Amino acid sequence: MTGKPQDKTEPAAPPAISNEPRATLGAQIVIDALEQEGTEVAFGFPGGAIIDVFDMLNRSEKIRFVLVRHEQGAMHMAEGYARSTGKVGVVLVTSGPGATNTVTGLADAYMDSIPLVVISGQVATPLIGNDAFQEADVVGITRPVTKHNYLVKNVRELPQILRNAFHIARTGRPGPVVVDIPKDIQKATLEHGVYPDEPLLPGYHVRTSAPIEKVKQAWDLIKRSKRPLIYAGGGVINADAADELFQFATRANIPVTTTLMGLGAFPETHPLSLLMLGMHGTVYANKAVQTCDVLIAIGSRFDDRVTGKISEFAPNAKIIHADIDPSSISKNVEVDVDLVGDAKNILRDLNKLADRCDTDEWVELITQWKNQYPLRYNHCGDEEIKPQYLIEQVCRLAPDDAIIASEVGQHQMWTAQYYTFTRPRCWLTSGGLGTMGYGFPAAIGAQVAHPGRLVIDIAGDGSIQMNIQEMATAVYNNLPVKVVIVNNGWLGMVRQWQDLFYQKNYSATELVRPRPAKDPSSYGSWEGQDYRPNFAELARAYGAWGKRVTKRSELEPALKEAFSNDQLCLIDVWVTREENVYPMVPAGASLNQMLEGMA
Amino acid sequence: MATNANNGNQEFIRHIFFVLVENRSGVLARVAGLFSARGYNIESLSVAETENPQVSRMTIVVPGDRNIMSQVRKQLSKLVDTLEVHDFSVEDRDIVDREMILVKVSADDGTKRTQILQIANVYRAKIVNLSEQSMIVEATGNQGKIHALLQCLEPYGILEVARSGRVAMARGISEKT
Ligand SMILES: Cc1cc2nc3c(=O)[nH]c(=O)nc-3n(C[C@H](O)[C@H](O)[C@H](O)COP(=O)(O)OP(=O)(O)OC[C@H]3O[C@@H](n4cnc5c(N)ncnc54)[C@H](O)[C@@H]3O)c2cc1C
Ligand SMILES: Cc1ncc(C[n+]2csc(CCOP(=O)(O)OP(=O)(O)O)c2C)c(N)n1
Ligand SMILES: [Mg+2]
């Protein structure tokens, strides 16, 4: 399966603005800046207030533009593009509704440390503040969900602001930056514009390496410990430090558990891997956290889905925390040794000191737990498809370098648990904000960057409907993403909470035709149901390949066909409806209190 | 031992933050937004340009516990527009802190006026406006002095008060640490 190969190689000659100063339009400065920053693709949607930039955009030979069907789609595409490549994702939108439609994506990227530059058109400077047509206070609205934002007030500032925006987005803890450009500034001319080589940010400092004494102190603590544990997060992916982490863990013989955002930072096939920790983590990862004597957090931020009840988290452990963001240190949990810097550099420094620790007994104990408490589920009936089984089959049939995206809900957790992640930047998910509708556009964005690779969105039947309009984008741009819907006919994750904590009062969570509330016996079944929309037919209506699978025997052939053809494909898999995700630590409970569910 | 960073050290304290920021539009909103988004309180805040017109100085008095102070410090430093952050306990003797106050006091007869004038003299305050019904007293000082002055004026009937918020500065050559 391949998409149309795109010959977008590294940008060659620098554009005019950098070398020979000349009069340039604001709109042209934007395009030149994108080229200068190495932007190969931008996602977005036009409108009156950004039309000047689009007027220049399609004259650029270096920038591919992907026209979406909803600005939220553009945001998640840029996120998928950025996460799968490590580059900055770029989005262009118009003022007012165009810009407000980016807010969810900004909040998502801000939480999950995704580098984005979003350029929005704004009404002309003299109209600002007058409730002009399609005016919104974009810097005001986006301030709390961006790493930084700018309203450009003079065309003279534009080149430096754009240079700063890219720098801020990609360095330190990465994040989204908005540059709001009024229409008159896009039309204004700048004499002698030069694209600056350097950002001008006197107040912005990134600490790249931790002081060496601190690294020594951390290593001494680890070396003296009996039960060390590495808790690796998304920061290891951001830092491209998976190799260094592997070296460190294997050299020192320390087990590794990863967060949802850190999946792929350490190969899950390795005996030292404990898979994911936290609310839906493995029993053995959480037991290891509760038993370890030194917890080494690397690029992870002690999220409450990880720690459970904080006062009972890792009760026996000294805590070492490596993070590039000083405000992340001791935010939720008091830290004993703080290592502020880039995870790659910190791990390199640690590797210079590391040798094998005395951990054989500890690793042995953990291995016993692994055998005692594996992830497990039961099959029932010959043809029923358990969601966990579905994920295992996708994993078995997909190549090692496949990129997996997910939406948000039970299917996301089952993917985290049952898909075996072995490489960084192959897992795209919305962890911090938990944005339904993230996965499909994120997969499209990743496919743009990796035309030759298999990109799969593992979707829920609820979430997929939040950005399903992007099928048109994928079809017209020849982006052969594979959407596998784990269809349970529910907003399953919410239903699970209602099941466990609200006496099965399934209020507003059933997505198929509502049944009389008196008849709860029919809840778990597909009997007599006909899902609307018919996803397979909808896919066909968009010009994609679509198939509904309701029997286990049909599953493998359908997946194989979809994975080998070169079209956008959608497989709607009807799974056992009332399945819950286990293990589970109820929100706010201690990690010791895992619900193991059925065995 | 993992301790909740939000539970230990709950002793109530008060810090004065001096923050030097780039003098750009939106910076004040960014700082104020940081406090509201994270649920920290601001007791007083004052902002103005410094000797360098590109730089503004904010003085922010923050009540809370030790962990809140540490998060406020980190979060303020993290803002892209922030150049420097320093903070001191309000009790710290290494800082000088002052507030300016305007008080409109009811003064409708000669005796009252004379008395108010005397009080003003004691506190080295000035009368900056006089009308048939009232006087405006202007004073500058630390919190103790301002508080005492207000108490003395209280019996005459305070009609209006405007306070600048505290501004503060470290003693010695430079506050840079
Ligand atoms: C339904 C649902 C259930 C969930 N259940 C779980 C669960 O069971 N387990 C779980 O783990 N999560 C779960 N999550 C996700 C959770 O909400 C958080 O998103 C996740 O735990 C955060 O991952 P992280 O700690 O790796 O931090 P990230 O959000 O990835 O943050 C990265 C951290 O690394 C730092 N960093 C960034 N770049 C660098 C660098 N170059 N060098 C060093 N440090 C860097 C950042 O400052 C930050 O502190 C769930 C989410 C949803 C939606
Ligand atoms: C935009 C948005 N709205 C609401 C939620 C709350 N929510 C979390 S999971 C979930 C259910 C998702 O249903 P589905 O996509 O079918 O996945 P399932 O849990 O059934 O696998 C909901 C409604 C959310 N995460 N995002
Ligand atoms: Mg569902």
PDB file of N, CA, C and O in Angstrom, chain A residues 143 148-149 153 168 201-203 310 313-315 317 325-327 329-334, chain B residues 1-6 22 24-26 29-30 67 71 74-75 78-83:
ATOM      1  N   ARG A 143      -5.040  32.668  24.570  1.00  0.00           N
ATOM      2  CA  ARG A 143      -3.938  32.852  25.517  1.00  0.00           C
ATOM      3  C   ARG A 143      -3.754  31.675  26.477  1.00  0.00           C
ATOM      4  O   ARG A 143      -2.647  31.189  26.649  1.00  0.00           O
ATOM      5  N   HIS A 148       2.513  30.522  23.524  1.00  0.00           N
ATOM      6  CA  HIS A 148       2.630  31.966  23.372  1.00  0.00           C
ATOM      7  C   HIS A 148       1.762  32.370  22.191  1.00  0.00           C
ATOM      8  O   HIS A 148       1.448  31.534  21.346  1.00  0.00           O
ATOM      9  N   ASN A 149       1.376  33.645  22.127  1.00  0.00           N
ATOM     10  CA  ASN A 149       0.672  34.093  20.932  1.00  0.00           C
ATOM     11  C   ASN A 149       1.001  35.552  20.636  1.00  0.00           C
ATOM     12  O   ASN A 149       1.499  36.275  21.502  1.00  0.00           O
ATOM     13  N   LYS A 153       1.108  43.951  14.901  1.00  0.00           N
ATOM     14  CA  LYS A 153       0.549  45.291  14.792  1.00  0.00           C
ATOM     15  C   LYS A 153       1.216  46.136  13.726  1.00  0.00           C
ATOM     16  O   LYS A 153       0.738  47.209  13.395  1.00  0.00           O
ATOM     17  N   ILE A 168       9.795  29.230  19.544  1.00  0.00           N
ATOM     18  CA  ILE A 168       9.071  28.914  20.782  1.00  0.00           C
ATOM     19  C   ILE A 168       8.347  27.583  20.636  1.00  0.00           C
ATOM     20  O   ILE A 168       8.354  26.754  21.550  1.00  0.00           O
ATOM     21  N   LEU A 201      14.290  36.929  21.794  1.00  0.00           N
ATOM     22  CA  LEU A 201      13.445  36.592  22.931  1.00  0.00           C
ATOM     23  C   LEU A 201      14.249  36.701  24.220  1.00  0.00           C
ATOM     24  O   LEU A 201      14.667  35.689  24.790  1.00  0.00           O
ATOM     25  N   PRO A 202      14.457  37.929  24.685  1.00  0.00           N
ATOM     26  CA  PRO A 202      15.340  38.097  25.834  1.00  0.00           C
ATOM     27  C   PRO A 202      14.867  37.361  27.087  1.00  0.00           C
ATOM     28  O   PRO A 202      15.673  37.026  27.937  1.00  0.00           O
ATOM     29  N   GLY A 203      13.570  37.082  27.190  1.00  0.00           N
ATOM     30  CA  GLY A 203      13.068  36.453  28.419  1.00  0.00           C
ATOM     31  C   GLY A 203      12.879  34.956  28.302  1.00  0.00           C
ATOM     32  O   GLY A 203      12.383  34.335  29.229  1.00  0.00           O
ATOM     33  N   ILE A 310      -2.503  10.876  45.170  1.00  0.00           N
ATOM     34  CA  ILE A 310      -1.095  11.269  45.203  1.00  0.00           C
ATOM     35  C   ILE A 310      -0.408  10.908  46.517  1.00  0.00           C
ATOM     36  O   ILE A 310       0.729  10.481  46.538  1.00  0.00           O
ATOM     37  N   PHE A 313       0.983   7.486  46.339  1.00  0.00           N
ATOM     38  CA  PHE A 313       1.728   7.124  45.134  1.00  0.00           C
ATOM     39  C   PHE A 313       3.188   6.847  45.486  1.00  0.00           C
ATOM     40  O   PHE A 313       3.810   7.607  46.225  1.00  0.00           O
ATOM     41  N   ALA A 314       3.708   5.752  44.987  1.00  0.00           N
ATOM     42  CA  ALA A 314       5.114   5.382  45.188  1.00  0.00           C
ATOM     43  C   ALA A 314       5.571   5.630  46.629  1.00  0.00           C
ATOM     44  O   ALA A 314       6.530   6.373  46.858  1.00  0.00           O
ATOM     45  N   PRO A 315       4.918   4.999  47.592  1.00  0.00           N
ATOM     46  CA  PRO A 315       5.134   5.364  48.998  1.00  0.00           C
ATOM     47  C   PRO A 315       6.546   5.076  49.501  1.00  0.00           C
ATOM     48  O   PRO A 315       6.961   5.672  50.493  1.00  0.00           O
ATOM     49  N   ALA A 317       9.389   5.325  47.643  1.00  0.00           N
ATOM     50  CA  ALA A 317      10.417   5.724  46.680  1.00  0.00           C
ATOM     51  C   ALA A 317      10.964   7.130  46.888  1.00  0.00           C
ATOM     52  O   ALA A 317      10.241   8.060  47.247  1.00  0.00           O
ATOM     53  N   ASP A 325      10.988  21.265  31.595  1.00  0.00           N
ATOM     54  CA  ASP A 325      10.182  22.386  32.064  1.00  0.00           C
ATOM     55  C   ASP A 325      10.296  22.500  33.584  1.00  0.00           C
ATOM     56  O   ASP A 325       9.766  21.662  34.301  1.00  0.00           O
ATOM     57  N   PRO A 326      10.971  23.541  34.085  1.00  0.00           N
ATOM     58  CA  PRO A 326      11.146  23.645  35.540  1.00  0.00           C
ATOM     59  C   PRO A 326       9.815  23.665  36.292  1.00  0.00           C
ATOM     60  O   PRO A 326       9.734  23.187  37.418  1.00  0.00           O
ATOM     61  N   SER A 327       8.756  24.178  35.654  1.00  0.00           N
ATOM     62  CA  SER A 327       7.485  24.272  36.377  1.00  0.00           C
ATOM     63  C   SER A 327       6.811  22.905  36.497  1.00  0.00           C
ATOM     64  O   SER A 327       5.832  22.746  37.210  1.00  0.00           O
ATOM     65  N   ILE A 329       8.493  20.346  37.634  1.00  0.00           N
ATOM     66  CA  ILE A 329       9.156  19.710  38.782  1.00  0.00           C
ATOM     67  C   ILE A 329       8.432  20.083  40.074  1.00  0.00           C
ATOM     68  O   ILE A 329       8.160  21.250  40.322  1.00  0.00           O
ATOM     69  N   SER A 330       8.152  19.078  40.893  1.00  0.00           N
ATOM     70  CA  SER A 330       7.463  19.278  42.184  1.00  0.00           C
ATOM     71  C   SER A 330       6.130  20.009  42.043  1.00  0.00           C
ATOM     72  O   SER A 330       5.708  20.710  42.955  1.00  0.00           O
ATOM     73  N   LYS A 331       5.480  19.840  40.905  1.00  0.00           N
ATOM     74  CA  LYS A 331       4.145  20.442  40.728  1.00  0.00           C
ATOM     75  C   LYS A 331       3.112  19.594  41.457  1.00  0.00           C
ATOM     76  O   LYS A 331       2.281  20.114  42.194  1.00  0.00           O
ATOM     77  N   ASN A 332       3.150  18.292  41.226  1.00  0.00           N
ATOM     78  CA  ASN A 332       2.192  17.396  41.873  1.00  0.00           C
ATOM     79  C   ASN A 332       2.823  16.567  42.980  1.00  0.00           C
ATOM     80  O   ASN A 332       2.180  16.247  43.964  1.00  0.00           O
ATOM     81  N   VAL A 333       4.070  16.169  42.766  1.00  0.00           N
ATOM     82  CA  VAL A 333       4.752  15.284  43.703  1.00  0.00           C
ATOM     83  C   VAL A 333       6.103  15.901  44.044  1.00  0.00           C
ATOM     84  O   VAL A 333       6.817  16.352  43.141  1.00  0.00           O
ATOM     85  N   GLU A 334       6.438  15.978  45.327  1.00  0.00           N
ATOM     86  CA  GLU A 334       7.744  16.511  45.750  1.00  0.00           C
ATOM     87  C   GLU A 334       8.854  15.618  45.211  1.00  0.00           C
ATOM     88  O   GLU A 334       8.808  14.404  45.368  1.00  0.00           O
TER      89      GLU A 334
ATOM     90  N   MET B   1      10.126   9.071  49.646  1.00  0.00           N
ATOM     91  CA  MET B   1       8.697   9.089  49.986  1.00  0.00           C
ATOM     92  C   MET B   1       7.989  10.133  49.140  1.00  0.00           C
ATOM     93  O   MET B   1       8.365  11.300  49.127  1.00  0.00           O
ATOM     94  N   ALA B   2       6.956   9.699  48.430  1.00  0.00           N
ATOM     95  CA  ALA B   2       6.231  10.647  47.589  1.00  0.00           C
ATOM     96  C   ALA B   2       5.286  11.481  48.434  1.00  0.00           C
ATOM     97  O   ALA B   2       4.412  10.951  49.096  1.00  0.00           O
ATOM     98  N   THR B   3       5.510  12.772  48.469  1.00  0.00           N
ATOM     99  CA  THR B   3       4.563  13.609  49.183  1.00  0.00           C
ATOM    100  C   THR B   3       3.878  14.503  48.180  1.00  0.00           C
ATOM    101  O   THR B   3       4.485  14.974  47.228  1.00  0.00           O
ATOM    102  N   ASN B   4       2.620  14.704  48.423  1.00  0.00           N
ATOM    103  CA  ASN B   4       1.825  15.546  47.569  1.00  0.00           C
ATOM    104  C   ASN B   4       2.371  16.970  47.634  1.00  0.00           C
ATOM    105  O   ASN B   4       2.410  17.570  48.699  1.00  0.00           O
ATOM    106  N   ALA B   5       2.771  17.472  46.494  1.00  0.00           N
ATOM    107  CA  ALA B   5       3.350  18.812  46.491  1.00  0.00           C
ATOM    108  C   ALA B   5       2.312  19.855  46.890  1.00  0.00           C
ATOM    109  O   ALA B   5       2.643  20.976  47.210  1.00  0.00           O
ATOM    110  N   ASN B   6       1.047  19.486  46.856  1.00  0.00           N
ATOM    111  CA  ASN B   6       0.025  20.479  47.172  1.00  0.00           C
ATOM    112  C   ASN B   6      -0.483  20.371  48.604  1.00  0.00           C
ATOM    113  O   ASN B   6      -1.395  21.066  48.994  1.00  0.00           O
ATOM    114  N   GLU B  22       8.656  42.324  29.271  1.00  0.00           N
ATOM    115  CA  GLU B  22       8.728  43.150  28.067  1.00  0.00           C
ATOM    116  C   GLU B  22       7.480  44.020  28.022  1.00  0.00           C
ATOM    117  O   GLU B  22       6.378  43.559  28.294  1.00  0.00           O
ATOM    118  N   ARG B  24       4.990  44.993  26.292  1.00  0.00           N
ATOM    119  CA  ARG B  24       4.196  44.720  25.085  1.00  0.00           C
ATOM    120  C   ARG B  24       2.737  44.665  25.474  1.00  0.00           C
ATOM    121  O   ARG B  24       2.424  44.350  26.619  1.00  0.00           O
ATOM    122  N   SER B  25       1.869  44.896  24.520  1.00  0.00           N
ATOM    123  CA  SER B  25       0.452  44.783  24.869  1.00  0.00           C
ATOM    124  C   SER B  25       0.147  43.319  25.164  1.00  0.00           C
ATOM    125  O   SER B  25       0.741  42.422  24.609  1.00  0.00           O
ATOM    126  N   GLY B  26      -0.762  43.097  26.090  1.00  0.00           N
ATOM    127  CA  GLY B  26      -1.158  41.723  26.386  1.00  0.00           C
ATOM    128  C   GLY B  26      -0.380  41.093  27.525  1.00  0.00           C
ATOM    129  O   GLY B  26      -0.764  40.046  28.017  1.00  0.00           O
ATOM    130  N   ALA B  29      -2.407  40.964  30.738  1.00  0.00           N
ATOM    131  CA  ALA B  29      -3.454  39.943  30.636  1.00  0.00           C
ATOM    132  C   ALA B  29      -2.850  38.556  30.834  1.00  0.00           C
ATOM    133  O   ALA B  29      -3.437  37.682  31.462  1.00  0.00           O
ATOM    134  N   ARG B  30      -1.666  38.354  30.307  1.00  0.00           N
ATOM    135  CA  ARG B  30      -1.004  37.064  30.437  1.00  0.00           C
ATOM    136  C   ARG B  30      -0.697  36.749  31.904  1.00  0.00           C
ATOM    137  O   ARG B  30      -0.918  35.642  32.376  1.00  0.00           O
ATOM    138  N   ASN B  67       4.361  26.159  48.578  1.00  0.00           N
ATOM    139  CA  ASN B  67       4.295  25.530  47.257  1.00  0.00           C
ATOM    140  C   ASN B  67       3.670  26.448  46.221  1.00  0.00           C
ATOM    141  O   ASN B  67       4.060  26.458  45.060  1.00  0.00           O
ATOM    142  N   GLN B  71       5.375  27.601  42.739  1.00  0.00           N
ATOM    143  CA  GLN B  71       4.730  27.473  41.431  1.00  0.00           C
ATOM    144  C   GLN B  71       4.563  28.841  40.765  1.00  0.00           C
ATOM    145  O   GLN B  71       4.790  28.982  39.568  1.00  0.00           O
ATOM    146  N   LYS B  74       7.819  29.791  39.264  1.00  0.00           N
ATOM    147  CA  LYS B  74       8.148  29.036  38.052  1.00  0.00           C
ATOM    148  C   LYS B  74       7.241  29.432  36.888  1.00  0.00           C
ATOM    149  O   LYS B  74       7.690  29.558  35.749  1.00  0.00           O
ATOM    150  N   GLN B  75       5.959  29.596  37.180  1.00  0.00           N
ATOM    151  CA  GLN B  75       5.031  29.916  36.104  1.00  0.00           C
ATOM    152  C   GLN B  75       5.291  31.322  35.551  1.00  0.00           C
ATOM    153  O   GLN B  75       5.212  31.545  34.345  1.00  0.00           O
ATOM    154  N   LYS B  78       8.233  31.219  33.362  1.00  0.00           N
ATOM    155  CA  LYS B  78       7.989  30.477  32.126  1.00  0.00           C
ATOM    156  C   LYS B  78       7.367  31.345  31.037  1.00  0.00           C
ATOM    157  O   LYS B  78       7.506  31.054  29.851  1.00  0.00           O
ATOM    158  N   LEU B  79       6.689  32.432  31.422  1.00  0.00           N
ATOM    159  CA  LEU B  79       6.084  33.293  30.409  1.00  0.00           C
ATOM    160  C   LEU B  79       7.171  33.841  29.490  1.00  0.00           C
ATOM    161  O   LEU B  79       8.221  34.297  29.958  1.00  0.00           O
ATOM    162  N   VAL B  80       6.885  33.793  28.205  1.00  0.00           N
ATOM    163  CA  VAL B  80       7.887  34.194  27.225  1.00  0.00           C
ATOM    164  C   VAL B  80       8.292  35.662  27.400  1.00  0.00           C
ATOM    165  O   VAL B  80       9.442  36.028  27.170  1.00  0.00           O
ATOM    166  N   ASP B  81       7.367  36.509  27.832  1.00  0.00           N
ATOM    167  CA  ASP B  81       7.663  37.936  27.965  1.00  0.00           C
ATOM    168  C   ASP B  81       8.383  38.304  29.254  1.00  0.00           C
ATOM    169  O   ASP B  81       8.726  39.461  29.466  1.00  0.00           O
ATOM    170  N   THR B  82       8.557  37.352  30.151  1.00  0.00           N
ATOM    171  CA  THR B  82       9.155  37.666  31.442  1.00  0.00           C
ATOM    172  C   THR B  82      10.673  37.713  31.347  1.00  0.00           C
ATOM    173  O   THR B  82      11.303  36.787  30.863  1.00  0.00           O
ATOM    174  N   LEU B  83      11.248  38.801  31.850  1.00  0.00           N
ATOM    175  CA  LEU B  83      12.701  38.932  31.813  1.00  0.00           C
ATOM    176  C   LEU B  83      13.327  38.488  33.131  1.00  0.00           C
ATOM    177  O   LEU B  83      14.350  37.824  33.139  1.00  0.00           O
TER     178      LEU B  83
END
